């Protein structure tokens, strides 16, 4: 069965390591914070200028001067630091963030990602997404494997305008965990109960399937 | 003589000299740390044909959004927009030009503008619509695009505290784009919650030295919250 | 698990992994704010063929100068050198390569290195020996040269205070090149006068966030003064 | 009579304006701080990261962590701020400093300046001088008009390697105050008791001499 949003987040969380500085995008990526393994410490970077994002505030703690990149009120974790936007993106662009998790509309076999605009529809902008995909070495894209109409989002060539070129190496969908290398998708894991055939059918770009494809463990 | 005292006593004085078709660089992220009252003064003055450089463009009735109904903004350079209906209408109809710029590139363009760096290379945007018409060059086997700096006729900034010399301290994530904006205006105007005497701020803790600041005014702020997210008390 | 605790307990551990022919970026201006004990550890280790990037090269018996007698430095990138006799001897004889870089360009090269900016344009050095072999380009009718960023295998930094997570605070003009150096090392090692618990430093007053810091050690410092200039008491 | 070092500094100080941020180089330029007119406030920038440099410390005030660009112990003036070297040169390169005063070996009619190296002699480096001359709009060069051997330092073309190209518009020597524009030196003022003829004789580059050349007033 396809993973729920929480399950996607849960599987991503297994890629965390102790002492990681992590930037989580809006949507499913945000949920990853809920599944940090016990005894492991990670620090969340919010690109509006906060390293060490804490949980949401109580009513009494709300501070209009303390928000995250999604414009939500937040708190600071112990050991947090505050900086300006140039410093924040120096951190991101300079490759100092250990893991970035973000959503996408499409990815392709060359590691291209399209995530910010659909021509003809209202364009809101890329925010920090282009900087994040260009700056990070270690990125996990989370998305549904296919559209509601069954159209694959894992393509030979992205059809939408790109957010980044050749940046993506790991994709976690509701059906599979996929690595991108040498111009091909590689199937690493399948969601529990999801067949390799179903994944193959819904992957438009070339997919390398090893003899044994393990089910995801949580 | 006035020396280094940057304090002005009215918003009219703070924005004096702003005229039609000027470029204004604004601090703020969403509605956090925006120069609320300086924006209101721009609305009151009614200048038209403005180019705004700001990460966002406010909401319908707050922040830079209040400059939309009277069509004061001709162009906006931003990373993320469209949080309000009038903005969408003007953008879709072509009345408002929008130059989308990646957030980190935007921050760096402002910093470069203030720092006398006319252009820099970045990997951000390579192979995307942002790269169109820009120089591409390889360094160590990777492609980068050339991005030019931004300066403004005015910069409008919100800080937390200042001394009379214009030394600024920001508070929490209301810092965001404000320090870079402060460096990039021909005339930099700053509004703050509190003005203290020179010497009261620890020199090591000043975020923006007064050399960048031309005018300083004390204001009161609504500080509207966009996404009020909370957890239950006791958790 | 270690989490974000960056504290190491010996200088040997602090500089572990440094080998011959590596590039080291060092903070400090003159003898002010230099990582005294990290430099001593480099001398003790005896690594050779090093490239040092630092505004200055210390004096005969203090600062980076102590690496000269054993010929540990192969090349230095600096803005101002020659405050010591052995340095002059090695430079004049060609044993030591010296790449003179304008001070502001050097600071910006370190910052760019840490910030993922491979190169930037500057007017500094146009038409001078510094421009030789570099791209020249006009922006708004003025000539600028292209300068590439610098990164190091190690960065060595002196801060005043740190929390265990490596969040740093500098003191007075001992800040100088240290914050940029901290961002530009593959491994950044910081020595400080005091280490406090996470949460004890005000997040708004942290100069260098811990994300840039790999190893942290508490040291004691001589802080030698180069030019002891005073006025009579009572003036 | 040729101006003394103090007199040069005193004449430069008349170019100050209230509220100026000023960077003073090593040597004669440093002396300018002693002649700030009464009631006028200027703030001194030291490129190692201090805006608002104060006087020298008393023995008791000495702080190894507080020096100026000449590596001298200093104090901070009221309202001073501290920053890192990148920020300091952002300030300088970005043209935020109102006046820069520095020494030179040679200047020429095209506003070129040579001040940091003499081939064959020990080269110590340019420090911040190249940034200062490239970044400032308003620069005053202070130097002796000619060498001890009577060789002019105001040339048609600098003979030494340049510190900056086309940067210099004002030169104050021990004999004259000179403006550089349109490829020529222009004699603005002469030192008290110094004849126009003497200045002409010691100026190698083309010098425009107006009908009346006033004596400097202090």
PDB file of C-alpha atoms in Angstrom, chain A residues 6 9 13 24 29-37:
ATOM      1  CA  UNK A   6       3.543  10.482   7.888  1.00  0.00           C
ATOM      2  CA  UNK A   9       8.348  11.426   6.708  1.00  0.00           C
ATOM      3  CA  UNK A  13      13.872  10.332   9.208  1.00  0.00           C
ATOM      4  CA  UNK A  24      13.092  20.791   5.899  1.00  0.00           C
ATOM      5  CA  UNK A  29       9.334  17.455   4.750  1.00  0.00           C
ATOM      6  CA  UNK A  30       8.189  19.443   7.783  1.00  0.00           C
ATOM      7  CA  UNK A  31       6.732  16.242   9.249  1.00  0.00           C
ATOM      8  CA  UNK A  32      10.188  14.628   9.341  1.00  0.00           C
ATOM      9  CA  UNK A  33      10.887  16.592  12.530  1.00  0.00           C
ATOM     10  CA  UNK A  34       8.268  14.457  14.288  1.00  0.00           C
ATOM     11  CA  UNK A  35      10.193  11.239  13.626  1.00  0.00           C
ATOM     12  CA  UNK A  36      13.730  12.004  14.748  1.00  0.00           C
ATOM     13  CA  UNK A  37      14.920   8.743  16.354  1.00  0.00           C
TER      14      UNK A  37
END
